[in-house]
Coordinates of N, CA and C and ligand atoms in Angstrom, one line a residue:
X1 N 0.8 -1.2 0.0 CA 0.0 0.0 0.0 C 0.9 1.2 0.0
X2 N 0.5 2.2 0.8 CA 1.3 3.4 0.8 C 1.1 4.3 -0.4
X3 N 1.9 5.3 -0.5 CA 1.7 6.2 -1.7 C 3.0 6.6 -2.3
X4 N 2.9 7.3 -3.4 CA 4.1 7.8 -4.1 C 4.0 9.3 -4.2
X5 N 5.0 10.0 -3.8 CA 5.0 11.5 -3.8 C 5.9 12.0 -4.8
X6 N 5.5 13.1 -5.5 CA 6.4 13.8 -6.5 C 6.5 15.3 -6.1
X7 N 7.7 15.8 -6.0 CA 8.0 17.2 -5.8 C 9.0 17.7 -6.7
X8 N 9.1 19.0 -6.9 CA 10.1 19.6 -7.7 C 10.2 21.1 -7.4
X9 N 11.2 21.7 -8.0 CA 11.3 23.2 -8.0 C 11.3 23.8 -6.6
X10 N 12.0 23.3 -5.7 CA 12.2 23.9 -4.3 C 13.2 25.1 -4.4
X11 N 14.1 25.0 -5.3 CA 15.1 26.0 -5.5 C 15.8 26.4 -4.2
X12 N 16.2 25.4 -3.5 CA 16.9 25.7 -2.2 C 18.2 26.4 -2.4
X13 N 18.3 27.4 -1.5 CA 19.7 28.1 -1.4 C 19.7 28.7 0.0
X14 N 20.9 29.1 0.3 CA 21.1 29.5 1.7 C 20.3 30.7 2.2
X15 N 19.7 31.4 1.2 CA 18.9 32.6 1.6 C 17.5 32.2 1.9
X16 N 17.0 31.0 1.6 CA 15.5 30.7 1.8 C 15.2 29.9 3.0
X17 N 15.1 30.5 4.1 CA 14.8 29.8 5.4 C 13.5 29.2 5.4
X18 N 12.5 29.8 4.8 CA 11.1 29.3 4.8 C 11.0 28.0 4.0
X19 N 11.6 27.9 2.9 CA 11.6 26.7 2.1 C 12.3 25.6 2.8
X20 N 13.4 25.9 3.4 CA 14.1 24.9 4.2 C 13.2 24.3 5.3
X21 N 12.6 25.2 6.0 CA 11.7 24.8 7.1 C 10.6 23.9 6.5
X22 N 10.0 24.3 5.4 CA 8.9 23.5 4.8 C 9.4 22.2 4.4
X23 N 10.7 22.1 3.8 CA 11.3 20.8 3.5 C 11.5 19.9 4.7
X24 N 12.0 20.5 5.8 CA 12.2 19.7 7.0 C 10.9 19.2 7.5
X25 N 9.9 20.0 7.5 CA 8.6 19.5 8.0 C 8.1 18.4 7.1
X26 N 8.3 18.5 5.8 CA 7.8 17.5 4.9 C 8.6 16.2 5.1
X27 N 9.9 16.3 5.2 CA 10.8 15.1 5.4 C 10.5 14.4 6.7
X28 N 10.1 15.2 7.7 CA 9.9 14.5 9.0 C 8.4 14.0 9.1
X29 N 7.6 14.5 8.2 CA 6.2 14.1 8.3 C 5.7 13.3 7.1
X30 N 5.0 14.0 6.2 CA 4.3 13.3 5.0 C 5.2 12.4 4.3
X31 N 6.5 12.8 4.1 CA 7.4 12.0 3.3 C 7.6 10.6 3.9
X32 N 7.5 10.5 5.2 CA 7.7 9.2 5.9 C 6.6 8.2 5.7
X33 N 5.4 8.7 5.3 CA 4.3 7.9 5.0 C 4.4 7.2 3.6
X34 N 5.3 7.8 2.8 CA 5.3 7.3 1.4 C 6.2 6.1 1.2
X35 N 5.9 5.3 0.1 CA 6.8 4.2 -0.3 C 8.0 4.8 -1.0
X36 N 7.6 5.8 -1.8 CA 8.7 6.4 -2.7 C 8.5 7.9 -2.9
X37 N 9.6 8.6 -3.0 CA 9.6 10.0 -3.2 C 10.4 10.3 -4.5
X38 N 9.8 11.0 -5.4 CA 10.4 11.4 -6.6 C 10.6 12.9 -6.6
X39 N 11.9 13.3 -6.8 CA 12.2 14.7 -6.9 C 12.5 15.0 -8.4
X40 N 11.6 15.8 -9.0 CA 11.8 16.0 -10.5 C 12.5 17.2 -10.8
X41 N 13.6 17.5 -10.1 CA 14.5 18.5 -10.5 C 14.4 19.9 -9.9
X42 N 15.4 20.7 -9.9 CA 15.5 22.0 -9.3 C 15.2 21.9 -7.8
X43 N 15.7 20.9 -7.2 CA 15.7 20.8 -5.7 C 16.6 22.0 -5.2
X44 N 17.7 22.3 -5.9 CA 18.5 23.4 -5.5 C 18.5 24.5 -6.6
X45 N 18.7 25.7 -6.1 CA 18.7 26.9 -7.0 C 19.9 26.8 -7.9
X46 N 21.0 26.2 -7.5 CA 22.2 25.9 -8.3 C 23.0 24.8 -7.7
X47 N 23.7 24.0 -8.5 CA 24.5 22.9 -8.0 C 25.7 22.9 -8.9
X48 N 26.9 23.2 -8.4 CA 28.1 23.3 -9.3 C 29.0 22.1 -9.1
X49 N 28.6 21.1 -8.5 CA 29.4 19.9 -8.3 C 29.2 19.3 -7.0
X50 N 29.4 18.0 -6.9 CA 29.1 17.3 -5.6 C 30.0 17.7 -4.5
X51 N 31.1 18.4 -4.8 CA 31.9 18.9 -3.6 C 31.2 20.0 -2.9
X52 N 30.0 20.4 -3.3 CA 29.1 21.3 -2.5 C 28.8 20.6 -1.2
X53 N 28.9 19.3 -1.1 CA 28.7 18.6 0.1 C 29.7 19.0 1.2
X54 N 30.7 19.7 0.8 CA 31.7 20.2 1.9 C 31.1 21.5 2.5
X55 N 30.0 22.0 2.0 CA 29.4 23.2 2.5 C 28.3 22.8 3.5
X56 N 28.4 23.3 4.8 CA 27.5 22.8 5.8 C 26.0 22.8 5.5
X57 N 25.6 23.9 4.8 CA 24.1 24.1 4.4 C 23.7 22.9 3.6
X58 N 24.5 22.6 2.6 CA 24.1 21.5 1.6 C 24.3 20.1 2.2
X59 N 25.3 20.0 3.0 CA 25.5 18.7 3.7 C 24.3 18.4 4.6
X60 N 23.8 19.4 5.3 CA 22.7 19.2 6.2 C 21.4 18.8 5.5
X61 N 21.2 19.3 4.3 CA 20.1 18.8 3.5 C 20.3 17.4 3.0
X62 N 21.5 17.1 2.6 CA 21.8 15.7 2.2 C 21.5 14.7 3.3
X63 N 21.9 15.2 4.5 CA 21.7 14.3 5.7 C 20.3 14.0 6.0
X64 N 19.4 15.0 5.7 CA 18.0 14.9 5.9 C 17.4 13.8 4.9
X65 N 17.9 13.9 3.7 CA 17.4 12.9 2.7 C 17.9 11.5 3.1
X66 N 19.1 11.4 3.5 CA 19.7 10.2 3.9 C 19.0 9.5 5.0
X67 N 18.6 10.4 6.0 CA 17.8 9.9 7.1 C 16.4 9.3 6.6
X68 N 15.8 10.1 5.7 CA 14.5 9.6 5.1 C 14.7 8.2 4.4
X69 N 15.8 8.1 3.6 CA 16.1 6.9 2.9 C 16.2 5.7 3.9
X70 N 16.9 6.0 5.1 CA 17.1 5.0 6.1 C 15.8 4.5 6.7
X71 N 14.8 5.3 6.6 CA 13.5 4.8 7.2 C 12.8 3.9 6.2
X72 N 13.4 3.7 5.0 CA 12.8 2.7 4.0 C 12.1 3.4 2.9
X73 N 12.1 4.7 2.8 CA 11.4 5.4 1.6 C 12.4 5.4 0.5
X74 N 11.9 4.9 -0.7 CA 12.8 4.9 -1.9 C 12.9 6.3 -2.5
X75 N 14.1 6.8 -2.8 CA 14.3 8.1 -3.3 C 14.8 8.1 -4.7
X76 N 14.1 9.0 -5.5 CA 14.5 9.1 -7.0 C 14.8 10.6 -7.3
X77 N 15.7 10.8 -8.1 CA 16.0 12.2 -8.5 C 16.2 12.3 -10.0
X78 N 15.6 13.3 -10.6 CA 15.7 13.6 -12.0 C 16.3 15.0 -12.0
X79 N 17.3 15.3 -12.9 CA 17.9 16.6 -12.9 C 17.0 17.7 -13.4
X80 N 17.1 18.9 -12.8 CA 16.5 20.1 -13.3 C 17.5 20.9 -14.1
X81 N 17.1 22.0 -14.6 CA 18.0 22.9 -15.3 C 19.0 23.6 -14.4
X82 N 18.6 23.7 -13.1 CA 19.5 24.3 -12.1 C 20.5 23.4 -11.4
X83 N 20.1 22.1 -11.3 CA 20.9 21.2 -10.5 C 21.3 20.0 -11.4
X84 N 21.6 20.3 -12.7 CA 21.9 19.1 -13.6 C 23.3 18.6 -13.3
X85 N 24.1 19.3 -12.5 CA 25.4 18.7 -12.1 C 25.4 17.8 -10.9
X86 N 24.2 17.6 -10.4 CA 24.1 16.6 -9.3 C 24.6 15.2 -9.8
X87 N 25.6 14.7 -9.1 CA 26.2 13.5 -9.6 C 26.0 12.3 -8.6
X88 N 26.8 11.2 -8.9 CA 26.6 10.0 -8.2 C 27.1 10.1 -6.8
X89 N 28.0 11.0 -6.5 CA 28.5 11.2 -5.1 C 27.3 11.7 -4.2
X90 N 26.7 12.8 -4.7 CA 25.5 13.3 -3.9 C 24.4 12.2 -3.8
X91 N 24.1 11.6 -5.0 CA 23.0 10.7 -5.0 C 23.3 9.5 -4.1
X92 N 24.5 8.9 -4.1 CA 24.7 7.8 -3.2 C 24.8 8.2 -1.8
X93 N 25.3 9.4 -1.5 CA 25.3 9.9 -0.1 C 23.8 9.9 0.5
X94 N 22.9 10.4 -0.4 CA 21.5 10.6 0.1 C 20.7 9.2 0.0
X95 N 21.2 8.3 -0.8 CA 20.5 7.1 -1.1 C 19.5 7.3 -2.2
X96 N 19.8 8.2 -3.1 CA 18.8 8.4 -4.2 C 19.3 7.7 -5.5
X97 N 18.3 7.2 -6.3 CA 18.6 6.7 -7.6 C 18.5 7.9 -8.6
X98 N 19.5 8.1 -9.4 CA 19.4 9.1 -10.5 C 18.7 8.6 -11.7
X99 N 17.7 9.3 -12.1 CA 16.8 8.9 -13.3 C 17.3 9.6 -14.5
X100 N 17.1 9.0 -15.7 CA 17.4 9.7 -16.9 C 16.4 10.8 -17.2
X101 N 16.7 11.7 -18.1 CA 15.9 12.9 -18.3 C 14.5 12.6 -18.8
X102 N 14.4 11.5 -19.5 CA 13.0 11.0 -19.9 C 12.9 9.6 -19.3
X103 N 11.9 9.5 -18.4 CA 11.8 8.2 -17.7 C 10.4 7.8 -17.6
X104 N 10.1 6.6 -17.9 CA 8.7 6.0 -17.8 C 8.7 5.1 -16.6
X105 N 7.8 5.3 -15.7 CA 7.7 4.4 -14.5 C 6.3 3.8 -14.4
X106 N 6.3 2.6 -13.9 CA 5.0 1.9 -13.7 C 4.4 2.3 -12.3
X107 N 3.3 3.0 -12.4 CA 2.8 3.6 -11.1 C 1.4 2.9 -10.9
X108 N 1.4 1.9 -10.0 CA 0.2 1.2 -9.6 C -0.6 0.7 -10.9
X109 N 0.3 0.2 -11.8 CA -0.3 -0.4 -13.0 C -0.5 0.6 -14.2
X110 N -0.2 1.8 -14.0 CA -0.3 2.8 -15.1 C 1.1 3.3 -15.5
X111 N 1.5 3.3 -16.8 CA 2.8 3.8 -17.2 C 2.7 5.3 -17.2
X112 N 3.7 5.9 -16.5 CA 3.7 7.4 -16.4 C 5.0 7.9 -16.8
X113 N 5.0 9.0 -17.6 CA 6.2 9.6 -18.0 C 6.6 10.7 -17.1
X114 N 7.9 10.7 -16.6 CA 8.4 11.7 -15.7 C 9.5 12.5 -16.5
X115 N 9.4 13.8 -16.3 CA 10.4 14.7 -16.9 C 10.6 16.0 -16.0
X116 N 11.7 16.6 -16.0 CA 11.8 17.9 -15.3 C 10.8 18.9 -16.0
X117 N 10.9 19.0 -17.3 CA 9.9 19.9 -18.0 C 10.6 20.8 -19.0
X118 N 11.9 21.1 -18.7 CA 12.6 22.1 -19.6 C 12.7 21.6 -21.0
X119 N 12.8 20.3 -21.2 CA 12.9 19.7 -22.6 C 11.6 20.0 -23.4
X120 N 10.5 20.3 -22.7 CA 9.2 20.5 -23.4 C 9.1 21.9 -23.9
X121 N 10.0 22.8 -23.4 CA 9.9 24.2 -23.8 C 10.7 24.5 -25.1
X122 N 10.2 23.8 -26.2 CA 11.0 23.8 -27.4 C 11.0 25.1 -28.2
X123 N 10.1 26.0 -27.8 CA 10.1 27.3 -28.5 C 11.1 28.3 -28.0
X124 N 11.7 28.0 -26.9 CA 12.8 28.8 -26.4 C 14.1 28.2 -26.9
X125 N 14.4 28.6 -28.2 CA 15.5 28.0 -28.9 C 16.8 28.4 -28.3
X126 N 16.9 29.6 -27.8 CA 18.2 30.1 -27.2 C 18.5 29.2 -26.0
X127 N 17.5 28.9 -25.2 CA 17.7 28.1 -24.0 C 18.1 26.7 -24.4
X128 N 17.4 26.1 -25.4 CA 17.7 24.7 -25.8 C 19.1 24.6 -26.4
X129 N 19.6 25.6 -27.0 CA 20.9 25.6 -27.5 C 21.9 25.6 -26.4
X130 N 21.7 26.5 -25.4 CA 22.6 26.5 -24.2 C 22.6 25.2 -23.5
X131 N 21.4 24.6 -23.4 CA 21.2 23.3 -22.7 C 22.1 22.2 -23.3
X132 N 22.2 22.2 -24.6 CA 23.0 21.2 -25.3 C 24.5 21.3 -24.8
X133 N 24.9 22.6 -24.8 CA 26.3 22.8 -24.4 C 26.5 22.4 -22.9
X134 N 25.6 22.9 -22.0 CA 25.8 22.6 -20.6 C 25.7 21.1 -20.2
X135 N 25.0 20.4 -21.0 CA 24.9 18.9 -20.8 C 26.0 18.1 -21.4
X136 N 26.9 18.8 -22.2 CA 27.9 18.0 -22.9 C 29.0 17.6 -21.9
X137 N 29.5 16.4 -22.0 CA 30.6 15.9 -21.1 C 31.8 16.8 -21.2
X138 N 32.1 17.4 -22.3 CA 33.3 18.2 -22.5 C 33.1 19.5 -21.6
X139 N 32.0 20.2 -21.8 CA 31.8 21.4 -21.0 C 31.8 21.1 -19.5
X140 N 31.1 20.0 -19.1 CA 31.0 19.6 -17.7 C 32.4 19.3 -17.1
X141 N 33.2 18.6 -17.9 CA 34.6 18.3 -17.4 C 35.4 19.5 -17.2
X142 N 35.3 20.4 -18.2 CA 36.0 21.7 -18.1 C 35.5 22.5 -16.9
X143 N 34.2 22.6 -16.6 CA 33.7 23.4 -15.5 C 34.0 22.8 -14.2
X144 N 33.9 21.4 -14.1 CA 34.1 20.8 -12.8 C 35.6 20.8 -12.4
X145 N 36.5 21.1 -13.4 CA 37.9 21.1 -13.1 C 38.3 22.4 -12.4
X146 N 37.4 23.4 -12.4 CA 37.7 24.7 -11.7 C 37.5 24.6 -10.2
X147 N 38.2 25.4 -9.5 CA 38.0 25.4 -8.0 C 36.5 25.7 -7.6
X148 N 36.1 25.1 -6.5 CA 34.7 25.3 -6.1 C 34.3 26.7 -6.0
X149 N 35.1 27.6 -5.4 CA 34.8 29.0 -5.2 C 34.5 29.7 -6.5
X150 N 35.3 29.4 -7.5 CA 35.2 30.0 -8.8 C 33.9 29.5 -9.5
X151 N 33.6 28.2 -9.3 CA 32.3 27.7 -9.9 C 31.1 28.4 -9.2
X152 N 31.2 28.6 -7.9 CA 30.1 29.3 -7.2 C 29.9 30.7 -7.7
X153 N 31.0 31.4 -8.0 CA 30.9 32.7 -8.5 C 30.3 32.7 -9.9
X154 N 30.7 31.8 -10.7 CA 30.2 31.7 -12.1 C 28.7 31.4 -12.1
X155 N 28.3 30.5 -11.2 CA 26.9 30.1 -11.1 C 26.1 31.3 -10.8
X156 N 26.5 32.1 -9.8 CA 25.8 33.3 -9.4 C 25.7 34.3 -10.6
X157 N 26.7 34.5 -11.4 CA 26.7 35.4 -12.5 C 25.7 34.8 -13.6
X158 N 25.7 33.5 -13.8 CA 24.9 32.9 -14.8 C 23.4 33.0 -14.4
X159 N 23.1 32.9 -13.1 CA 21.7 33.1 -12.7 C 21.2 34.5 -12.9
X160 N 22.1 35.5 -12.7 CA 21.6 36.9 -12.9 C 21.3 37.1 -14.4
X161 N 22.2 36.5 -15.2 CA 22.0 36.6 -16.7 C 20.7 36.0 -17.1
X162 N 20.4 34.8 -16.6 CA 19.2 34.1 -17.0 C 17.9 34.7 -16.4
X163 N 18.0 35.4 -15.2 CA 16.9 36.1 -14.7 C 16.6 37.3 -15.6
X164 N 17.6 38.0 -16.1 CA 17.5 39.1 -17.0 C 16.9 38.7 -18.3
X165 N 17.3 37.6 -18.8 CA 16.8 37.1 -20.1 C 15.4 36.7 -20.0
X166 N 15.0 36.1 -18.8 CA 13.6 35.6 -18.6 C 12.6 36.8 -18.7
X167 N 13.1 38.0 -18.2 CA 12.2 39.2 -18.2 C 11.9 39.6 -19.6
X168 N 12.8 39.3 -20.5 CA 12.7 39.8 -21.9 C 11.8 38.8 -22.7
X169 N 11.6 37.6 -22.2 CA 11.0 36.6 -23.0 C 9.5 36.6 -22.8
X170 N 8.7 36.3 -23.9 CA 7.3 36.2 -23.7 C 6.9 35.1 -22.8
X171 N 5.8 35.2 -22.1 CA 5.4 34.2 -21.2 C 5.2 32.8 -21.8
X172 N 4.7 32.8 -23.1 CA 4.4 31.5 -23.6 C 5.7 30.8 -24.1
X173 N 6.7 31.5 -24.3 CA 8.0 30.9 -24.7 C 8.5 30.1 -23.5
X174 N 8.2 30.6 -22.3 CA 8.8 29.9 -21.1 C 7.8 28.8 -20.6
X175 N 6.7 28.5 -21.3 CA 5.9 27.4 -21.0 C 6.2 26.2 -21.9
X176 N 5.6 25.1 -21.6 CA 5.8 23.9 -22.5 C 5.1 24.2 -23.8
X177 N 5.6 23.6 -24.9 CA 5.1 23.7 -26.2 C 4.1 22.6 -26.4
X178 N 2.8 22.8 -26.5 CA 1.8 21.7 -26.5 C 2.1 20.7 -27.6
X179 N 2.5 21.0 -28.8 CA 2.7 19.9 -29.8 C 3.9 19.0 -29.3
X180 N 4.8 19.6 -28.6 CA 5.9 18.7 -28.1 C 5.4 17.8 -27.0
X181 N 4.5 18.2 -26.2 CA 3.9 17.4 -25.2 C 3.2 16.2 -25.8
X182 N 2.4 16.5 -26.9 CA 1.7 15.5 -27.6 C 2.6 14.5 -28.2
X183 N 3.7 15.0 -28.8 CA 4.7 14.2 -29.5 C 5.3 13.2 -28.6
X184 N 5.7 13.7 -27.4 CA 6.5 12.8 -26.5 C 5.6 11.8 -25.9
X185 N 4.3 12.2 -25.6 CA 3.4 11.2 -25.1 C 3.2 10.1 -26.0
X186 N 3.0 10.4 -27.3 CA 2.8 9.4 -28.4 C 4.1 8.6 -28.5
X187 N 5.2 9.2 -28.5 CA 6.5 8.5 -28.7 C 6.7 7.5 -27.6
X188 N 6.4 7.9 -26.4 CA 6.6 7.0 -25.2 C 5.5 6.1 -25.0
X189 N 4.4 6.3 -25.7 CA 3.2 5.4 -25.6 C 2.6 5.4 -24.2
X190 N 2.5 6.6 -23.7 CA 1.9 6.8 -22.3 C 0.7 7.8 -22.4
X191 N -0.2 7.8 -21.4 CA -1.3 8.7 -21.3 C -1.2 9.5 -20.0
X192 N 0.0 9.6 -19.4 CA 0.1 10.4 -18.3 C 1.6 10.9 -18.2
X193 N 1.7 12.2 -17.9 CA 3.0 12.9 -17.8 C 3.0 13.7 -16.5
X194 N 4.1 13.6 -15.7 CA 4.2 14.5 -14.6 C 5.5 15.2 -14.8
X195 N 5.5 16.6 -14.6 CA 6.7 17.4 -14.8 C 6.6 18.6 -13.9
X196 N 7.7 19.3 -13.8 CA 7.8 20.6 -13.0 C 8.3 21.7 -14.0
X197 N 9.2 22.4 -13.5 CA 10.0 23.4 -14.2 C 9.2 24.8 -14.4
X198 N 8.0 24.7 -14.9 CA 7.3 25.9 -15.3 C 6.6 26.6 -14.1
X199 N 6.6 26.0 -13.0 CA 6.0 26.5 -11.7 C 4.5 26.9 -12.0
X200 N 3.9 26.2 -12.9 CA 2.4 26.5 -13.2 C 1.6 25.3 -12.8
X201 N 1.5 25.1 -11.5 CA 0.7 24.0 -11.0 C -0.6 23.8 -11.6
X202 N -0.9 22.7 -12.3 CA -2.2 22.5 -12.9 C -2.3 21.0 -13.4
X203 N -3.5 20.6 -13.4 CA -3.8 19.3 -14.1 C -4.5 19.6 -15.4
X204 N -3.8 19.2 -16.5 CA -4.3 19.4 -17.9 C -4.8 18.1 -18.4
X205 N -5.8 18.2 -19.3 CA -6.3 17.1 -20.1 C -5.7 17.3 -21.5
X206 N -5.0 16.4 -22.0 CA -4.3 16.6 -23.3 C -5.0 15.7 -24.3
X207 N -5.6 16.3 -25.3 CA -6.4 15.5 -26.3 C -5.4 14.9 -27.4
X208 N -5.3 13.5 -27.3 CA -4.4 12.9 -28.3 C -5.1 12.3 -29.5
X209 N -6.4 12.7 -29.6 CA -7.2 12.1 -30.7 C -7.8 10.8 -30.3
X210 N -7.0 9.7 -30.2 CA -7.5 8.4 -29.9 C -8.0 8.4 -28.4
X211 N -7.2 9.1 -27.6 CA -7.6 9.2 -26.1 C -7.1 10.5 -25.5
X212 N -7.4 10.6 -24.3 CA -7.1 11.9 -23.6 C -6.0 11.6 -22.5
X213 N -5.0 12.3 -22.5 CA -3.9 12.1 -21.5 C -3.9 13.1 -20.4
X214 N -3.3 12.8 -19.3 CA -3.2 13.7 -18.2 C -1.8 14.3 -18.1
X215 N -1.8 15.6 -17.9 CA -0.5 16.2 -17.7 C -0.6 17.0 -16.3
X216 N 0.3 16.5 -15.4 CA 0.3 17.1 -14.1 C 1.5 18.0 -14.0
X217 N 1.3 19.3 -13.7 CA 2.4 20.2 -13.6 C 2.6 20.5 -12.1
X218 N 3.8 20.2 -11.6 CA 4.0 20.3 -10.1 C 4.2 21.8 -9.7
X219 N 3.8 22.1 -8.5 CA 4.0 23.4 -8.0 C 5.5 23.7 -7.6
X220 N 5.8 25.0 -7.6 CA 7.1 25.3 -6.9 C 6.8 25.5 -5.4
X221 N 7.9 25.8 -4.6 CA 7.7 25.9 -3.2 C 7.8 27.3 -2.7
X222 N 7.5 28.3 -3.6 CA 7.8 29.7 -3.2 C 6.8 30.2 -2.1
X223 N 5.6 29.7 -2.1 CA 4.6 30.1 -1.1 C 4.4 29.0 -0.1
X224 N 4.2 27.8 -0.5 CA 3.9 26.7 0.4 C 4.5 25.4 -0.3
X225 N 4.9 24.5 0.6 CA 5.4 23.2 0.0 C 4.2 22.4 -0.5
X226 N 4.5 21.8 -1.7 CA 3.4 21.0 -2.2 C 3.9 20.0 -3.3
X227 N 3.1 19.1 -3.7 CA 3.5 18.2 -4.7 C 2.3 17.3 -5.2
X228 N 2.6 16.2 -5.8 CA 1.5 15.3 -6.2 C 1.6 14.0 -5.4
X229 N 0.4 13.6 -5.0 CA 0.3 12.3 -4.3 C -0.4 11.3 -5.1
X230 N 0.2 10.1 -5.2 CA -0.5 9.0 -6.0 C -0.6 7.8 -5.2
X231 N -1.7 7.2 -5.2 CA -1.8 5.8 -4.6 C -2.6 5.0 -5.6
X232 N -3.0 3.8 -5.2 CA -3.6 2.8 -6.2 C -4.9 3.3 -6.7
X233 N -5.6 4.2 -5.9 CA -6.9 4.7 -6.4 C -7.0 6.1 -6.7
X234 N -6.0 6.9 -6.5 CA -6.2 8.4 -6.6 C -4.9 9.1 -6.9
X235 N -5.0 10.2 -7.6 CA -3.9 11.0 -8.0 C -4.3 12.5 -7.8
X236 N -3.6 13.2 -7.0 CA -4.0 14.6 -6.8 C -2.9 15.5 -6.1
X237 N -3.1 16.8 -6.2 CA -2.2 17.7 -5.6 C -2.4 17.7 -4.1
X238 N -1.3 17.9 -3.3 CA -1.3 18.0 -1.9 C -0.4 19.2 -1.5
X239 N -0.8 19.9 -0.4 CA 0.1 20.8 0.2 C 0.8 20.1 1.4
X240 N 2.0 20.5 1.7 CA 2.7 19.9 2.9 C 2.9 21.0 3.9
Ligands
LIG1 MN1 13.5 24.2 -13.9

């Protein structure tokens, strides 16, 4: 029995005390009732390498997840566009399984597609081009070779640049591109998709012609902690 929980887009960083409090309440409470917890990316505002575990703030969060894992809850992590550099060292410390960027899971007998969501925003061509570079092994090796301090500074500068660019972009460019959603649902042969990234919490019905698919967009944690709860009979949003 039990349930499966999905969260994303906490954007944790040292400045956000409220989100950290909400996370701690969640990990000590509702998360312990679950069989499995899926984090669909952007747990952190930025992640510049697993040596961030040498920083007390980040280590304390990892310790919280590790403690949850030790109670028997299965943990899964899918990279977001902010924390795509989370690696096997962080994952194994926390007891998380790292999932590929497109992942289909069997959820109580239904095949469900999990994604962070940024791959669905195909009209943001500038972003998709940058994404290819940042995900390339060559760029990552070059970046991870730099000292931690320098990487933290560069991440800060990059975030400012991306915030400025976001203000210039039309709202619909930063949302998912509906034809891409339909395409990937058909390609993966599923009728349910769960993703985050856009911070536009909603349950959408997607008309695929032959049938209607569900698209669940996870909430961010800017005002209150929340996510999606699934059990054998029900699927719905919950606040934590
Ligand atoms: Mn994101």
